[in-house]
Short mmCIF file of C-alpha atoms in Angstrom, two decimals:
data_model
loop_
_atom_site.label_atom_id
_atom_site.label_comp_id
_atom_site.label_asym_id
_atom_site.label_seq_id
_atom_site.Cartn_x
_atom_site.Cartn_y
_atom_site.Cartn_z
CA MET A 8 38.60 -17.39 -13.82
CA TYR A 9 38.61 -17.36 -10.05
CA ASN A 10 35.02 -17.32 -8.71
CA GLU A 11 33.96 -17.82 -12.30
CA GLU A 12 30.20 -17.80 -11.73
CA ARG A 13 30.38 -14.45 -9.92
CA LYS A 14 32.53 -12.90 -12.63
CA GLU A 15 30.27 -14.19 -15.39
CA GLN A 16 27.35 -12.46 -13.64
CA PHE A 17 29.37 -9.26 -13.55
CA LEU A 18 30.29 -9.54 -17.23
CA ARG A 19 26.64 -10.03 -18.17
CA ALA A 20 25.71 -6.99 -16.11
CA ILE A 21 28.18 -4.69 -17.91
CA SER A 22 27.86 -6.31 -21.35
CA THR A 23 27.75 -3.87 -24.25
CA SER A 24 29.28 -5.82 -27.12
CA GLU A 25 30.82 -9.20 -27.83
CA GLN A 26 34.23 -7.65 -28.49
CA ARG A 27 34.23 -5.75 -25.21
CA ASP A 28 33.01 -8.83 -23.33
CA SER A 29 35.98 -10.78 -24.68
CA ALA A 30 38.42 -8.07 -23.62
CA SER A 31 36.91 -7.82 -20.12
CA ARG A 32 37.03 -11.59 -19.71
CA ALA A 33 40.70 -11.60 -20.72
CA VAL A 34 41.48 -8.99 -18.06
CA LEU A 35 39.80 -11.06 -15.34
CA GLN A 36 41.55 -14.22 -16.52
CA ALA A 37 44.91 -12.42 -16.37
CA VAL A 38 44.58 -11.71 -12.64
CA ALA A 39 43.33 -15.23 -11.81
CA PRO A 40 46.85 -16.49 -10.88
CA ASN A 41 47.11 -13.69 -8.31
CA GLU A 42 43.73 -14.68 -6.87
CA LEU A 43 44.67 -18.35 -6.72
CA GLN A 44 47.91 -17.51 -4.93
CA ALA A 45 46.14 -15.25 -2.43
CA GLU A 46 43.18 -17.65 -2.18
CA LYS A 47 40.68 -14.82 -2.44
CA ASP A 48 38.80 -12.81 -5.02
CA ILE A 49 40.44 -9.67 -6.37
CA ALA A 50 37.51 -7.73 -4.91
CA GLU A 51 39.02 -8.51 -1.49
CA PHE A 52 42.60 -7.51 -2.38
CA SER A 53 44.33 -4.81 -0.40
CA ALA A 54 45.55 -1.76 -2.34
CA GLU A 55 49.08 -3.18 -2.28
CA GLN A 56 47.97 -6.60 -3.57
CA LEU A 57 45.82 -5.04 -6.29
CA THR A 58 48.64 -2.73 -7.38
CA THR A 59 50.96 -5.74 -7.76
CA ALA A 60 48.34 -7.60 -9.79
CA LEU A 61 47.64 -4.67 -12.10
CA ARG A 62 51.28 -3.87 -12.77
CA LYS A 63 51.56 -7.18 -14.64
CA PHE A 64 49.64 -5.58 -17.53
CA ARG A 65 52.74 -3.59 -18.56
CA LEU A 66 50.75 -0.38 -18.94
CA THR A 67 52.90 2.53 -20.11
CA LYS A 68 50.24 5.23 -20.49
CA LEU A 69 48.32 6.97 -17.72
CA SER A 70 45.17 6.95 -19.84
CA ALA A 71 45.36 3.15 -20.28
CA ALA A 72 46.05 2.72 -16.55
CA ALA A 73 43.03 4.88 -15.73
CA VAL A 74 40.81 2.70 -17.94
CA ARG A 75 42.05 -0.46 -16.23
CA LEU A 76 41.48 1.04 -12.79
CA ARG A 77 37.93 2.09 -13.68
CA PHE A 78 37.18 -1.50 -14.67
CA PHE A 79 38.28 -2.89 -11.30
CA ARG A 80 36.56 -0.09 -9.40
CA LYS A 81 33.37 -1.02 -11.24
CA TYR A 82 33.88 -4.70 -10.40
CA GLN A 83 34.47 -4.03 -6.70
CA ALA A 84 31.47 -1.69 -6.53
CA TRP A 85 29.34 -4.35 -8.24
CA CYS A 86 30.50 -6.91 -5.67
CA GLN A 87 29.56 -4.57 -2.83
CA GLY A 88 26.12 -3.98 -4.37
CA HIS A 89 25.51 -7.72 -4.66
CA GLY A 90 26.52 -8.62 -1.12
CA PHE A 91 30.02 -9.95 -1.81
CA SER A 92 32.94 -9.09 0.45
CA THR A 93 35.08 -6.28 -0.97
CA THR A 94 37.72 -3.80 0.16
CA LEU A 95 37.03 -1.18 -2.55
CA SER A 96 40.82 -0.91 -2.69
CA ALA A 97 40.84 0.24 -6.32
CA LEU A 98 39.57 3.60 -5.11
CA ARG A 99 42.85 4.11 -3.23
CA ILE A 100 45.05 3.45 -6.26
CA LYS A 101 46.09 6.13 -8.75
CA PRO A 102 46.86 5.46 -12.42
CA ALA A 103 50.49 6.43 -11.80
CA ASP A 104 50.77 3.59 -9.26
CA ILE A 105 50.25 0.92 -11.92
CA CYS A 106 51.81 2.70 -14.88
CA ARG A 107 55.16 1.13 -15.77
CA THR A 108 56.66 3.79 -17.98
CA ALA A 109 60.15 3.36 -16.57
CA SER A 110 60.00 -0.42 -16.91
CA PHE A 111 58.84 -0.75 -20.49
CA MET A 112 59.53 2.54 -22.25
CA VAL A 113 62.98 3.95 -22.95
CA SER A 114 64.46 7.42 -22.66
CA SER A 115 66.77 7.50 -25.69
CA PRO A 116 68.42 5.41 -28.42
CA GLY A 117 71.17 4.50 -25.94
CA ASP A 118 68.59 3.33 -23.42
CA LEU A 119 66.93 1.12 -26.04
CA GLN A 120 70.28 -0.35 -27.05
CA ARG A 121 71.08 -1.19 -23.41
CA SER A 122 67.73 -2.95 -23.06
CA LEU A 123 68.33 -4.99 -26.22
CA ASP A 124 71.90 -5.87 -25.19
CA GLN A 125 70.67 -7.27 -21.88
CA SER A 126 68.24 -9.71 -23.52
CA LEU A 127 69.39 -10.41 -27.09
CA SER A 128 72.50 -11.77 -28.75
CA ASP A 129 74.84 -9.46 -30.65
CA GLU A 130 73.89 -8.27 -34.14
CA SER A 131 77.04 -9.88 -35.55
CA GLU A 132 75.63 -13.39 -34.90
CA MET A 133 72.79 -12.79 -37.40
CA SER A 134 70.24 -14.87 -35.52
CA VAL A 135 66.53 -14.20 -35.05
CA ASP A 136 67.67 -11.79 -32.32
CA THR A 137 69.03 -9.52 -35.05
CA LEU A 138 65.55 -9.39 -36.57
CA LEU A 139 64.12 -8.63 -33.13
CA ARG A 140 66.61 -5.79 -32.72
CA LEU A 141 65.57 -4.30 -36.06
CA TYR A 142 61.91 -4.79 -35.09
CA CYS A 143 62.48 -2.55 -32.05
CA TRP A 144 64.49 0.01 -34.01
CA CYS A 145 61.73 0.23 -36.61
CA ALA A 146 59.33 0.88 -33.73
CA PHE A 147 61.55 3.62 -32.32
CA ALA A 148 61.72 5.19 -35.79
CA GLY A 149 57.91 5.35 -35.85
CA ILE A 150 57.10 2.82 -38.59
CA PRO A 151 53.53 1.45 -38.21
CA GLU A 152 53.85 -2.18 -37.09
CA LYS A 153 51.34 -3.49 -39.64
CA GLU A 154 53.55 -2.21 -42.47
CA LEU A 155 56.66 -4.21 -41.48
CA PRO A 156 55.85 -7.41 -43.46
CA GLU A 157 55.62 -5.40 -46.68
CA ILE A 158 59.01 -3.68 -46.42
CA LEU A 159 61.50 -4.87 -49.03
CA THR A 160 65.28 -4.62 -48.95
CA SER A 161 64.92 -2.33 -51.97
CA ASP A 162 63.00 0.06 -49.69
CA VAL A 163 66.09 0.47 -47.52
CA GLY A 164 68.87 2.99 -48.01
CA VAL A 165 71.72 1.27 -46.17
CA GLU A 166 74.11 4.21 -46.42
CA THR A 167 71.52 6.73 -45.25
CA ALA A 168 69.88 4.29 -42.78
CA THR A 169 66.43 5.14 -44.11
CA ILE A 170 63.43 2.91 -44.70
CA ARG A 171 60.60 3.76 -47.06
CA SER A 172 57.28 2.47 -45.77
CA GLY A 173 53.99 3.54 -47.28
CA GLN A 174 54.44 7.13 -48.37
CA GLN A 175 56.94 7.98 -45.62
CA TYR A 176 60.67 7.73 -45.04
CA TYR A 177 61.94 6.78 -41.59
CA ARG A 178 65.47 6.98 -40.25
CA ILE A 179 66.97 4.23 -38.10
CA GLU A 180 69.12 5.55 -35.25
CA TRP A 181 72.84 4.93 -35.64
CA LEU A 182 72.86 2.35 -32.83
CA GLY A 183 70.41 0.25 -34.84
CA GLN A 184 72.18 0.54 -38.16
CA ASP A 185 74.28 -2.63 -37.72
CA ALA A 186 71.09 -4.66 -37.33
CA LEU A 187 69.60 -2.93 -40.36
CA ARG A 188 72.66 -3.67 -42.50
CA LYS A 189 72.71 -7.32 -41.42
CA CYS A 190 69.03 -7.85 -42.16
CA VAL A 191 69.43 -6.34 -45.62
CA CYS A 192 72.70 -7.95 -46.70
CA GLU A 193 73.06 -11.33 -44.97
CA THR A 194 71.83 -14.39 -46.89
CA LYS A 195 72.22 -16.86 -43.99
CA MET A 196 71.02 -16.94 -40.39
CA ARG A 197 72.28 -18.68 -37.31
CA SER A 198 69.93 -21.49 -36.33
CA SER A 199 69.35 -23.01 -32.90
CA PHE A 200 71.29 -26.16 -33.89
CA TYR A 201 75.00 -26.94 -33.52
CA ASN A 202 77.44 -29.03 -35.53
CA ALA A 203 79.37 -31.94 -34.02
CA ASP A 204 82.32 -29.62 -33.40
CA GLY A 205 80.11 -27.38 -31.26
CA LYS A 206 79.90 -24.57 -33.79
CA PRO A 207 76.47 -23.09 -34.56
CA GLN A 208 74.77 -23.97 -37.82
CA PHE A 209 73.91 -21.28 -40.32
CA ARG A 210 71.06 -21.80 -42.76
CA LYS A 211 69.99 -19.95 -45.86
CA ARG A 212 67.35 -17.29 -45.45
CA ALA A 213 64.19 -17.38 -47.54
CA ASP A 214 64.83 -16.49 -51.16
CA ASN A 215 62.89 -13.23 -51.42
CA ASP A 216 63.36 -9.48 -51.02
CA PHE A 217 61.51 -9.01 -47.72
CA LEU A 218 63.49 -7.22 -45.03
CA PHE A 219 62.13 -9.48 -42.26
CA ARG A 220 62.69 -12.76 -44.10
CA SER A 221 63.72 -15.73 -41.99
CA MET A 222 64.91 -19.26 -42.77
CA ARG A 223 61.72 -21.26 -43.18
CA SER A 224 59.03 -18.61 -43.49
CA LYS A 225 58.57 -16.21 -46.36
CA VAL A 226 58.54 -13.31 -43.94
CA LEU A 227 58.28 -12.96 -40.16
CA ARG A 228 55.12 -11.05 -39.29
CA PRO A 229 54.56 -9.00 -36.13
CA LYS A 230 52.66 -11.88 -34.47
CA ASP A 231 55.67 -14.16 -35.12
CA LEU A 232 58.08 -11.67 -33.60
CA GLN A 233 55.75 -11.01 -30.66
CA ALA A 234 55.72 -14.75 -29.95
CA TYR A 235 59.42 -14.56 -29.13
CA TYR A 236 58.61 -12.04 -26.38
CA THR A 237 56.23 -14.53 -24.76
CA ASP A 238 58.17 -17.74 -25.36
CA ARG A 239 61.46 -16.32 -24.07
CA GLU A 240 59.98 -13.86 -21.54
CA LEU A 241 62.11 -11.09 -23.01
CA ASN A 242 62.41 -7.95 -20.92
CA ILE A 243 62.55 -5.54 -23.86
CA PRO A 244 60.04 -2.84 -24.86
CA THR A 245 56.95 -3.89 -26.77
CA TYR A 246 56.55 -2.41 -30.23
CA TYR A 247 54.05 0.16 -28.97
CA ALA A 248 56.25 1.16 -26.03
CA ALA A 249 59.34 1.55 -28.24
CA GLN A 250 57.34 3.45 -30.85
CA THR A 251 55.87 5.89 -28.35
CA SER A 252 59.29 6.32 -26.69
CA GLY A 253 60.82 7.24 -30.04
CA ILE A 254 58.13 9.81 -30.74
CA PHE A 255 58.54 11.41 -27.31
CA TYR A 256 62.34 11.35 -27.59
CA ARG A 257 62.24 13.23 -30.89
CA VAL A 258 59.81 15.80 -29.48
CA PHE A 259 62.16 16.25 -26.51
CA ALA A 260 65.25 16.51 -28.73
CA GLU A 261 63.61 19.03 -31.05
CA THR A 262 62.30 21.25 -28.27
CA ALA A 263 64.33 24.45 -28.11
CA ASP A 264 63.84 24.92 -24.37
CA PRO A 265 62.97 21.62 -22.61
CA GLU A 266 62.69 23.43 -19.26
CA LYS A 267 59.55 25.17 -20.54
CA LYS A 268 58.11 21.83 -21.65
CA GLU A 269 56.99 23.41 -24.89
CA ILE A 270 55.35 21.11 -27.41
CA ASP A 271 55.00 21.68 -31.13
CA PHE A 272 51.49 20.44 -31.85
CA ASP A 273 52.08 20.93 -35.57
CA GLY A 274 55.27 18.89 -35.54
CA SER A 275 55.94 15.43 -36.90
CA GLY A 276 56.09 13.85 -33.42
CA TYR A 277 52.56 14.94 -32.58
CA GLN A 278 51.24 13.83 -35.97
CA LEU A 279 52.88 10.40 -35.60
CA TYR A 280 51.45 9.98 -32.11
CA MET A 281 47.96 10.83 -33.29
CA ALA A 282 48.23 8.38 -36.19
CA LEU A 283 49.41 5.74 -33.73
CA THR A 284 46.55 6.25 -31.27
CA ASP A 285 43.70 6.93 -33.72
CA GLY A 286 43.01 3.25 -34.26
CA ALA A 287 43.22 2.34 -30.58
CA SER A 288 39.69 3.41 -29.69
CA LYS A 289 36.34 4.07 -31.31
CA TRP A 290 36.24 7.31 -29.34
CA LYS A 291 37.44 10.15 -31.53
CA PRO A 292 38.47 13.14 -29.40
CA GLY A 293 38.47 16.65 -30.80
CA GLU A 294 41.72 18.43 -31.60
CA ARG A 295 41.94 20.12 -28.20
CA GLU A 296 41.39 16.82 -26.39
CA ARG A 297 43.98 15.15 -28.61
CA GLN A 298 46.55 17.77 -27.69
CA LEU A 299 45.80 17.34 -23.98
CA ILE A 300 46.19 13.55 -24.24
CA PHE A 301 49.47 13.92 -26.06
CA LYS A 302 50.77 16.51 -23.58
CA ARG A 303 49.81 14.43 -20.55
CA GLU A 304 51.49 11.28 -21.86
CA TYR A 305 54.58 13.18 -23.03
CA LEU A 306 55.01 14.99 -19.70
CA GLN A 307 54.65 11.67 -17.86
CA TRP A 308 57.49 10.24 -19.97
CA LEU A 309 59.54 13.41 -19.49
CA GLN A 310 59.10 13.34 -15.71
CA THR A 311 59.92 9.63 -15.52
CA PHE A 312 63.18 9.79 -17.44
CA TYR A 313 64.39 13.37 -17.17
CA GLY A 314 62.80 14.57 -13.93
CA ARG A 315 61.18 17.57 -15.58
#
């Protein structure tokens, strides 16, 4: 961390639990490259510099952006109270300024397909990119990420493009059905190696019934797939961003009169969103607060992509 001793003092001052300390330290470590480049502490950043630094967190929700801003406002206020130079620039930044909905969420199945096409090889090549495509389509369909390693090919209805996971059935959008079919039916995958004639090598996939089976591993787990994002710096939606986008898209598509921005709080989209966010925080809002959170995040997505 830049100015590590100062930041350790700050972390001790706000310490509430070991888990939260670790998360706060990770946030400060993430902005250290920006501080090193600017040769000054983030407490002294201008609003423009701080906005640039905070946008690297790929935040897609206003609520998450607000939490991150509160953290840096607290840090800058602490610096001021302890005699360190500070601009208090975080006070001049709004959550919407660092929220990257348009960058990391998608507006529709077609928008997701365009994002995948720009970064990944075609489904027909049956490489690890085909598994990554299906990973994103499963997210858009609303499947909980932790359930992916347990899905078997026998859980898939290829003709109906449905996947049974847990006690639910999810439908893969038609643009993702080629990837689904490949991952179910193909027994070989393209490797990163080439033959002497320049043609790519294909190797046998693991001999099991898991949908996300690869060549060497029994099954690719979410952490394995996420590693490809980091290693290759892929500019495609994260699982959470694609999942939330899919939920909002279905709410939008099912709304009888989008101009009125009506939301069915008893509908499947709302229930999926609540299930998705319930485990994200120890804070358990009441039903009214849950509806307000959902509405605020949905309207932000709607305004970003459809101008409504």
